[in-house]
Amino acid sequence: MSAVLQFTPEVGQSGITLTAEAPGQTQVLTPAAQAFLRDLHLCFEARRQALLQARVARQAEFDAGASPDFRADTAAIRAADWKVAPIPTALQDRRVEITGPVDPKMVINALNSGANVYMADFEDSTSPTWANLIEGQRALRKAVAGTLDWMAPDGSKHYTLKPEAERAVLCVRPRGWHLDEKHVLVDVDGDRQRISASLFDAGLFAFHNAATLAAKERGPYLYLPKLQSMEEAALWEDALAHIEATLGLTHGQIKVTVLIETLPAGFEMDEILHALRARIVGLNCGRWDYIFSYIKTFRAHHDKVLPERSQVSMTQSFLRAYSELLIRTCHRRGAHAMGGMAAQIPISGDPEANEAAMSRVRADKLREVSAGHDGTWVAHPALIPLAREIFDAHMPEAHQQHVRREDVQVTLEALIKPPLGTITRAGFENNVEVCVRYLAAWLDGSGCVPIHWLMEDAATAEIARTQLWQWLHYGDDGREPLYLDDDTAVDFGLLERALIGLPGKLQDRLRLPGSSRINEAIGMLDRLTHADTLAEFLTLPAYERLD
């Protein structure tokens, strides 16, 4: 990872202040690019802030006992007969997609991987240091031009792109509406305001690559994360339409897939498709974030406490209902219904354990294709042949939008009913370890971290953190605490013992990503779990500690 250079910030002629510097920055943030970003900020920042305040107000209603539900004011949209715009040829067949961060080596390997689509991720699998963001934008620009290469530091390997016809289709995931980009300040009547991280990531990528991608009939294509309402989707629609008009693109040229990864959005799938109907091509089951959102939404509901993460699988009724509703909704509207992530990575040196892990992946992908999904996600290139074999055997066409799933009739109760299960000591301690190790790596600049043969990103760390908070605060109002399956009380003493023992447990892993920041991460998790109010996102306070 390149170091961020120190320099004195100044307001540029474009009205932008850059508070840090990284190698290659001037090639990415040209005066014209800065002016473009400032225009986006001036046009859309007020609406973004209003929508973030609406999230706060809505969560207050949930904390007071309300539940997400299908909206009465949008019933006509759900009842009407309409479809989204036609899907472009490059996105007709998306049976296997790989995701990962945006460093040059990853970009090359993912585009060369044999997957149909590569989601280049500025969000949950990238630690948004300034150097990482600039390096990622540079890498994607070179990838689009076909000139990206990478040499191993010791000179032992040289990575280059395959011919374009053999590469995966590129989709880019910007960060969510809730995140700022602190290194880019926009001068507004003397007030220096942080730009939206969403507009920075998506806007800068489009500014440099839209014309080239449009000429190749390859986009630009985006994945949109963390939406909670149709109004947030409408903000994306207006921002992307503005980008198209500014860059001279045809309206609807930029295509999007939306991740349904928040519980409130699960009740607004039709509405989100409708708000983006000129450009949306599909919805995706962002299941790890969806579980995180379920916990966060119901943080004050004692009857909605989930068991440990390993027991919350897609076969649980509330997750199966969400997945099937997504398939039914998408196929009714002419959009793809994308399945979720297989986070497993191959287990070296233990064939039996590896086969057990791969069997779980096969079962998950078979469930998805049998239910009617049009494609799936994997986190590791070694899983691509496995996922492709299953989808090829059960989906001979490019997609299966003909599988209408009209048998699916999902109710409010089905979408929110929590599964039964337990909390084991191993499950509790695993949440502590995953959260600390991931946070330490993230603070050190790595956003995609292998832990116990799973590729963990911010979403899985968020499940761990929010579960710990909810379990530990269950008895805040004087009620009995929760108990592990061995009858040990889930209290802050249990957390303290787990945190104290963690550095010793990790002594043999001192070369792991973020090992130098383990104690800092332990302190952060301790403060976050003791807080009276559950923090909205782990990455908000952690971001302030990044370069």
Tab-separated table of C-alpha atoms in Angstrom, residues 64-408:
chain	number	residue	atom	x	y	z
A	64	ALA	CA	-40.149	2.687	20.094
A	65	GLY	CA	-41.647	-0.625	18.983
A	66	ALA	CA	-42.558	-0.153	15.313
A	67	SER	CA	-41.537	-2.580	12.577
A	68	PRO	CA	-40.682	-2.103	8.909
A	69	ASP	CA	-43.670	-2.911	6.722
A	70	PHE	CA	-44.920	-2.622	3.158
A	71	ARG	CA	-45.785	1.031	2.555
A	72	ALA	CA	-49.402	2.057	2.119
A	73	ASP	CA	-48.464	5.164	0.127
A	74	THR	CA	-46.736	3.071	-2.585
A	75	ALA	CA	-49.309	0.290	-2.946
A	76	ALA	CA	-50.123	1.484	-6.481
A	77	ILE	CA	-46.508	0.960	-7.575
A	78	ARG	CA	-46.541	-2.600	-6.266
A	79	ALA	CA	-49.897	-3.361	-7.899
A	80	ALA	CA	-49.210	-1.822	-11.320
A	81	ASP	CA	-47.913	-3.761	-14.328
A	82	TRP	CA	-44.577	-2.256	-15.383
A	83	LYS	CA	-41.066	-3.419	-16.182
A	84	VAL	CA	-37.546	-2.025	-15.985
A	85	ALA	CA	-35.619	-1.025	-19.113
A	86	PRO	CA	-34.080	-3.838	-21.211
A	87	ILE	CA	-30.898	-5.401	-19.846
A	88	PRO	CA	-27.798	-4.854	-22.027
A	89	THR	CA	-26.124	-7.834	-23.669
A	90	ALA	CA	-23.038	-7.671	-21.436
A	91	LEU	CA	-25.198	-8.232	-18.340
A	92	GLN	CA	-27.583	-10.880	-19.661
A	93	ASP	CA	-25.539	-13.757	-18.223
A	94	ARG	CA	-24.257	-13.111	-14.710
A	95	ARG	CA	-24.234	-16.634	-13.350
A	96	VAL	CA	-20.960	-16.242	-11.435
A	97	GLU	CA	-19.687	-12.953	-10.048
A	98	ILE	CA	-16.539	-12.397	-8.014
A	99	THR	CA	-16.049	-9.485	-5.656
A	100	GLY	CA	-13.022	-7.894	-4.088
A	101	PRO	CA	-11.050	-4.728	-3.401
A	102	VAL	CA	-9.547	-2.436	-6.004
A	103	ASP	CA	-5.793	-2.843	-5.652
A	104	PRO	CA	-4.087	-3.525	-9.018
A	105	LYS	CA	-3.248	-7.188	-8.353
A	106	MET	CA	-6.815	-7.954	-7.279
A	107	VAL	CA	-8.289	-6.099	-10.249
A	108	ILE	CA	-6.157	-8.101	-12.688
A	109	ASN	CA	-6.823	-11.448	-11.021
A	110	ALA	CA	-10.573	-10.822	-10.777
A	111	LEU	CA	-10.924	-9.672	-14.394
A	112	ASN	CA	-8.892	-12.713	-15.483
A	113	SER	CA	-10.673	-15.123	-13.113
A	114	GLY	CA	-13.220	-16.663	-15.464
A	115	ALA	CA	-16.164	-15.093	-13.643
A	116	ASN	CA	-18.862	-13.413	-15.701
A	117	VAL	CA	-18.700	-10.213	-13.655
A	118	TYR	CA	-16.168	-8.639	-11.298
A	119	MET	CA	-17.562	-6.258	-8.707
A	120	ALA	CA	-14.705	-3.880	-7.936
A	121	ASP	CA	-15.463	-2.843	-4.400
A	122	PHE	CA	-14.723	0.564	-2.888
A	123	GLU	CA	-17.098	-0.328	-0.056
A	124	ASP	CA	-17.077	-3.257	2.391
A	125	SER	CA	-13.909	-4.974	1.162
A	126	THR	CA	-11.781	-1.833	0.867
A	127	SER	CA	-10.312	0.106	3.760
A	128	PRO	CA	-10.827	3.678	2.487
A	129	THR	CA	-7.401	5.103	3.153
A	130	TRP	CA	-6.646	7.930	0.763
A	131	ALA	CA	-3.842	5.924	-0.836
A	132	ASN	CA	-6.157	2.927	-1.387
A	133	LEU	CA	-8.844	5.077	-3.012
A	134	ILE	CA	-6.476	6.848	-5.378
A	135	GLU	CA	-4.696	3.601	-6.248
A	136	GLY	CA	-8.077	1.971	-6.907
A	137	GLN	CA	-9.277	4.711	-9.235
A	138	ARG	CA	-5.973	4.575	-11.124
A	139	ALA	CA	-6.137	0.779	-11.397
A	140	LEU	CA	-9.690	0.801	-12.745
A	141	ARG	CA	-8.862	3.528	-15.253
A	142	LYS	CA	-5.958	1.446	-16.580
A	143	ALA	CA	-8.096	-1.701	-16.556
A	144	VAL	CA	-10.762	-0.014	-18.670
A	145	ALA	CA	-8.038	1.125	-21.073
A	146	GLY	CA	-6.590	-2.407	-21.112
A	147	THR	CA	-3.141	-1.281	-19.933
A	148	LEU	CA	-3.142	-2.399	-16.282
A	149	ASP	CA	-0.244	-4.547	-15.129
A	150	TRP	CA	1.402	-5.281	-11.791
A	151	MET	CA	4.819	-6.518	-10.789
A	152	ALA	CA	5.379	-8.371	-7.517
A	153	PRO	CA	7.679	-6.352	-5.224
A	154	ASP	CA	10.407	-8.986	-5.470
A	155	GLY	CA	10.090	-9.076	-9.263
A	156	SER	CA	9.088	-12.737	-9.249
A	157	LYS	CA	5.732	-12.330	-10.991
A	158	HIS	CA	4.326	-9.974	-13.597
A	159	TYR	CA	0.521	-9.772	-13.839
A	160	THR	CA	-1.208	-8.598	-17.018
A	161	LEU	CA	-4.765	-8.558	-18.325
A	162	LYS	CA	-6.160	-11.205	-20.634
A	163	PRO	CA	-7.681	-10.090	-23.957
A	164	GLU	CA	-10.863	-8.102	-23.368
A	165	ALA	CA	-13.159	-10.833	-24.690
A	166	GLU	CA	-11.841	-13.172	-21.961
A	167	ARG	CA	-12.241	-10.734	-19.068
A	168	ALA	CA	-15.101	-10.455	-16.615
A	169	VAL	CA	-17.476	-7.533	-17.059
A	170	LEU	CA	-16.544	-4.719	-14.692
A	171	CYS	CA	-19.047	-3.395	-12.161
A	172	VAL	CA	-18.021	-0.888	-9.496
A	173	ARG	CA	-19.481	-0.596	-6.008
A	174	PRO	CA	-19.105	2.883	-4.505
A	175	ARG	CA	-19.471	3.482	-0.786
A	176	GLY	CA	-22.926	4.030	0.710
A	177	TRP	CA	-24.839	7.261	1.252
A	178	HIS	CA	-23.958	7.296	4.973
A	179	LEU	CA	-20.223	7.733	4.358
A	180	ASP	CA	-18.239	10.915	3.760
A	181	GLU	CA	-14.915	11.326	2.003
A	182	LYS	CA	-12.957	13.367	4.540
A	183	HIS	CA	-10.011	14.064	2.248
A	184	VAL	CA	-12.138	16.097	-0.192
A	185	LEU	CA	-13.694	19.262	1.201
A	186	VAL	CA	-16.008	21.420	-0.898
A	187	ASP	CA	-16.023	25.135	-0.230
A	188	VAL	CA	-19.638	26.311	0.103
A	189	ASP	CA	-19.812	29.994	1.016
A	190	GLY	CA	-16.718	29.683	3.158
A	191	ASP	CA	-17.831	26.436	4.789
A	192	ARG	CA	-15.667	23.413	3.987
A	193	GLN	CA	-17.977	20.400	3.676
A	194	ARG	CA	-16.966	16.783	3.204
A	195	ILE	CA	-18.120	15.320	-0.087
A	196	SER	CA	-20.306	12.216	-0.166
A	197	ALA	CA	-18.141	9.103	-0.475
A	198	SER	CA	-20.781	7.686	-2.850
A	199	LEU	CA	-20.499	10.603	-5.252
A	200	PHE	CA	-16.718	10.693	-4.966
A	201	ASP	CA	-16.325	6.998	-5.862
A	202	ALA	CA	-19.009	6.743	-8.540
A	203	GLY	CA	-18.496	10.232	-9.920
A	204	LEU	CA	-14.743	9.946	-10.316
A	205	PHE	CA	-15.014	6.499	-11.928
A	206	ALA	CA	-17.628	7.753	-14.392
A	207	PHE	CA	-15.721	10.956	-15.137
A	208	HIS	CA	-12.639	9.055	-16.279
A	209	ASN	CA	-14.163	5.912	-17.790
A	210	ALA	CA	-17.762	6.461	-18.897
A	211	ALA	CA	-17.039	7.444	-22.489
A	212	THR	CA	-14.684	4.504	-23.052
A	213	LEU	CA	-17.057	1.996	-21.474
A	214	ALA	CA	-20.064	3.353	-23.372
A	215	ALA	CA	-18.178	3.036	-26.660
A	216	LYS	CA	-17.466	-0.614	-25.851
A	217	GLU	CA	-21.077	-1.229	-24.738
A	218	ARG	CA	-19.711	-2.142	-21.316
A	219	GLY	CA	-21.394	0.414	-19.104
A	220	PRO	CA	-20.562	2.095	-16.875
A	221	TYR	CA	-22.066	-0.481	-14.515
A	222	LEU	CA	-22.470	0.090	-10.774
A	223	TYR	CA	-23.553	-1.856	-7.703
A	224	LEU	CA	-25.404	0.394	-5.219
A	225	PRO	CA	-25.115	-0.528	-1.513
A	226	LYS	CA	-26.918	0.077	1.778
A	227	LEU	CA	-30.129	1.664	0.422
A	228	GLN	CA	-32.964	1.848	2.934
A	229	SER	CA	-35.780	3.393	0.884
A	230	MET	CA	-37.085	4.278	-2.556
A	231	GLU	CA	-36.224	7.915	-1.819
A	232	GLU	CA	-32.567	6.961	-1.492
A	233	ALA	CA	-32.836	5.093	-4.793
A	234	ALA	CA	-34.396	8.199	-6.344
A	235	LEU	CA	-31.410	10.241	-5.187
A	236	TRP	CA	-29.129	7.829	-7.024
A	237	GLU	CA	-31.348	8.104	-10.109
A	238	ASP	CA	-31.110	11.884	-10.137
A	239	ALA	CA	-27.374	11.914	-9.422
A	240	LEU	CA	-26.631	9.416	-12.194
A	241	ALA	CA	-28.890	11.243	-14.646
A	242	HIS	CA	-26.978	14.437	-13.801
A	243	ILE	CA	-23.658	12.662	-14.385
A	244	GLU	CA	-24.899	11.394	-17.744
A	245	ALA	CA	-26.063	14.834	-18.835
A	246	THR	CA	-22.795	16.432	-17.742
A	247	LEU	CA	-20.649	13.834	-19.525
A	248	GLY	CA	-22.770	13.745	-22.679
A	249	LEU	CA	-24.089	10.220	-22.150
A	250	THR	CA	-27.499	8.920	-23.121
A	251	HIS	CA	-29.979	8.838	-20.252
A	252	GLY	CA	-29.909	5.344	-18.765
A	253	GLN	CA	-26.416	4.559	-20.098
A	254	ILE	CA	-25.175	3.956	-16.551
A	255	LYS	CA	-26.725	0.674	-15.394
A	256	VAL	CA	-27.065	-0.338	-11.769
A	257	THR	CA	-27.711	-3.362	-9.603
A	258	VAL	CA	-28.999	-2.622	-6.108
A	259	LEU	CA	-28.043	-4.691	-3.099
A	260	ILE	CA	-31.040	-5.423	-0.914
A	261	GLU	CA	-29.006	-5.560	2.266
A	262	THR	CA	-31.077	-3.605	4.760
A	263	LEU	CA	-34.274	-4.795	6.386
A	264	PRO	CA	-36.267	-1.648	5.460
A	265	ALA	CA	-35.272	-2.056	1.796
A	266	GLY	CA	-36.607	-5.610	1.881
A	267	PHE	CA	-40.093	-4.093	2.095
A	268	GLU	CA	-39.453	-1.676	-0.815
A	269	MET	CA	-38.050	-3.845	-3.590
A	270	ASP	CA	-40.723	-2.882	-6.112
A	271	GLU	CA	-40.372	0.776	-5.198
A	272	ILE	CA	-36.572	0.733	-5.563
A	273	LEU	CA	-36.848	-0.955	-8.957
A	274	HIS	CA	-39.425	1.626	-9.994
A	275	ALA	CA	-37.335	4.606	-8.881
A	276	LEU	CA	-34.413	3.327	-10.995
A	277	ARG	CA	-36.447	1.688	-13.772
A	278	ALA	CA	-34.593	3.461	-16.598
A	279	ARG	CA	-31.269	1.918	-15.575
A	280	ILE	CA	-31.627	-0.877	-13.034
A	281	VAL	CA	-30.820	-4.413	-14.175
A	282	GLY	CA	-31.201	-6.399	-10.974
A	283	LEU	CA	-31.325	-6.754	-7.221
A	284	ASN	CA	-28.852	-8.735	-5.150
A	285	CYS	CA	-29.327	-10.620	-1.864
A	286	GLY	CA	-26.672	-8.900	0.231
A	287	ARG	CA	-27.356	-11.368	2.993
A	288	TRP	CA	-24.570	-10.596	5.476
A	289	ASP	CA	-25.451	-6.905	5.608
A	290	TYR	CA	-29.134	-7.863	5.692
A	291	ILE	CA	-28.540	-9.869	8.881
A	292	PHE	CA	-26.579	-6.948	10.315
A	293	SER	CA	-29.446	-4.606	9.421
A	294	TYR	CA	-31.997	-6.944	11.041
A	295	ILE	CA	-30.053	-6.790	14.315
A	296	LYS	CA	-29.614	-3.014	14.097
A	297	THR	CA	-33.243	-2.334	13.158
A	298	PHE	CA	-34.531	-4.455	16.040
A	299	ARG	CA	-31.816	-3.462	18.532
A	300	ALA	CA	-34.477	-2.508	21.105
A	301	HIS	CA	-36.788	-5.490	20.467
A	302	HIS	CA	-36.176	-8.243	23.005
A	303	ASP	CA	-38.180	-10.717	20.933
A	304	LYS	CA	-35.923	-10.261	17.883
A	305	VAL	CA	-32.575	-11.439	19.256
A	306	LEU	CA	-30.712	-13.688	16.807
A	307	PRO	CA	-28.661	-16.736	17.774
A	308	GLU	CA	-24.966	-16.856	16.961
A	309	ARG	CA	-23.961	-16.113	13.391
A	310	SER	CA	-23.163	-19.713	12.383
A	311	GLN	CA	-26.802	-20.649	13.009
A	312	VAL	CA	-28.268	-17.817	10.896
A	313	SER	CA	-28.146	-19.360	7.436
A	314	MET	CA	-30.223	-18.771	4.314
A	315	THR	CA	-32.347	-21.788	5.175
A	316	GLN	CA	-33.781	-19.868	8.133
A	317	SER	CA	-37.348	-18.853	7.381
A	318	PHE	CA	-36.950	-15.061	7.485
A	319	LEU	CA	-33.960	-15.167	5.131
A	320	ARG	CA	-35.611	-17.674	2.798
A	321	ALA	CA	-38.685	-15.410	2.619
A	322	TYR	CA	-36.500	-12.406	1.747
A	323	SER	CA	-34.649	-14.341	-0.950
A	324	GLU	CA	-37.802	-15.706	-2.547
A	325	LEU	CA	-39.546	-12.318	-2.456
A	326	LEU	CA	-36.536	-10.813	-4.231
A	327	ILE	CA	-36.728	-13.459	-6.980
A	328	ARG	CA	-40.465	-13.019	-7.459
A	329	THR	CA	-40.216	-9.220	-7.515
A	330	CYS	CA	-37.288	-9.054	-9.921
A	331	HIS	CA	-38.646	-11.553	-12.412
A	332	ARG	CA	-42.035	-9.876	-12.468
A	333	ARG	CA	-40.286	-6.614	-13.399
A	334	GLY	CA	-37.779	-7.990	-15.948
A	335	ALA	CA	-34.726	-7.707	-13.685
A	336	HIS	CA	-32.129	-10.227	-12.566
A	337	ALA	CA	-32.337	-11.723	-9.063
A	338	MET	CA	-28.786	-12.232	-7.892
A	339	GLY	CA	-27.899	-14.627	-5.103
A	340	GLY	CA	-25.533	-14.060	-2.207
A	341	MET	CA	-21.922	-14.470	-1.251
A	342	ALA	CA	-20.030	-17.693	-0.648
A	343	ALA	CA	-17.343	-16.406	1.718
A	344	GLN	CA	-15.440	-19.712	1.988
A	345	ILE	CA	-11.858	-19.953	0.820
A	346	PRO	CA	-9.999	-23.218	0.127
A	347	ILE	CA	-8.562	-24.888	3.249
A	348	SER	CA	-5.011	-25.952	2.500
A	349	GLY	CA	-3.474	-28.933	4.241
A	350	ASP	CA	-6.765	-30.459	5.416
A	351	PRO	CA	-8.608	-32.233	2.564
A	352	GLU	CA	-11.442	-33.412	4.805
A	353	ALA	CA	-12.184	-29.943	6.178
A	354	ASN	CA	-11.860	-28.460	2.708
A	355	GLU	CA	-14.360	-30.924	1.241
A	356	ALA	CA	-16.810	-30.156	4.061
A	357	ALA	CA	-16.508	-26.430	3.299
A	358	MET	CA	-16.937	-26.968	-0.439
A	359	SER	CA	-19.978	-29.158	0.222
A	360	ARG	CA	-21.582	-26.246	2.047
A	361	VAL	CA	-20.868	-24.005	-0.935
A	362	ARG	CA	-22.398	-26.543	-3.337
A	363	ALA	CA	-25.527	-26.828	-1.214
A	364	ASP	CA	-25.864	-23.047	-1.013
A	365	LYS	CA	-25.472	-22.534	-4.765
A	366	LEU	CA	-27.854	-25.397	-5.533
A	367	ARG	CA	-30.415	-23.788	-3.233
A	368	GLU	CA	-30.007	-20.474	-5.060
A	369	VAL	CA	-30.314	-21.767	-8.613
A	370	SER	CA	-33.195	-24.078	-7.672
A	371	ALA	CA	-35.064	-21.176	-6.076
A	372	GLY	CA	-34.756	-19.106	-9.255
A	373	HIS	CA	-31.730	-16.873	-8.789
A	374	ASP	CA	-29.998	-15.729	-11.991
A	375	GLY	CA	-26.473	-15.734	-10.607
A	376	THR	CA	-24.363	-15.849	-7.491
A	377	TRP	CA	-21.330	-14.371	-5.742
A	378	VAL	CA	-18.029	-15.931	-4.691
A	379	ALA	CA	-15.151	-14.377	-2.764
A	380	HIS	CA	-12.335	-16.589	-4.069
A	381	PRO	CA	-11.396	-17.558	-7.652
A	382	ALA	CA	-11.178	-21.238	-6.684
A	383	LEU	CA	-14.945	-21.285	-6.117
A	384	ILE	CA	-15.789	-20.043	-9.616
A	385	PRO	CA	-15.691	-23.490	-11.320
A	386	LEU	CA	-17.782	-25.000	-8.515
A	387	ALA	CA	-20.472	-22.302	-8.713
A	388	ARG	CA	-20.435	-22.344	-12.521
A	389	GLU	CA	-20.857	-26.115	-12.658
A	390	ILE	CA	-23.985	-25.941	-10.511
A	391	PHE	CA	-25.545	-23.028	-12.366
A	392	ASP	CA	-24.688	-24.528	-15.770
A	393	ALA	CA	-26.373	-27.803	-14.800
A	394	HIS	CA	-29.582	-26.150	-13.608
A	395	MET	CA	-29.735	-22.931	-15.666
A	396	PRO	CA	-28.992	-23.702	-19.333
A	397	GLU	CA	-30.091	-20.256	-20.508
A	398	ALA	CA	-28.405	-16.923	-19.740
A	399	HIS	CA	-30.828	-16.347	-16.864
A	400	GLN	CA	-34.124	-17.722	-15.573
A	401	GLN	CA	-36.469	-14.781	-15.471
A	402	HIS	CA	-39.139	-17.173	-16.728
A	403	VAL	CA	-39.186	-18.653	-13.221
A	404	ARG	CA	-41.802	-16.256	-11.932
A	405	ARG	CA	-42.216	-17.718	-8.433
A	406	GLU	CA	-45.872	-16.742	-8.332
A	407	ASP	CA	-46.220	-19.334	-5.577
A	408	VAL	CA	-44.390	-16.955	-3.239
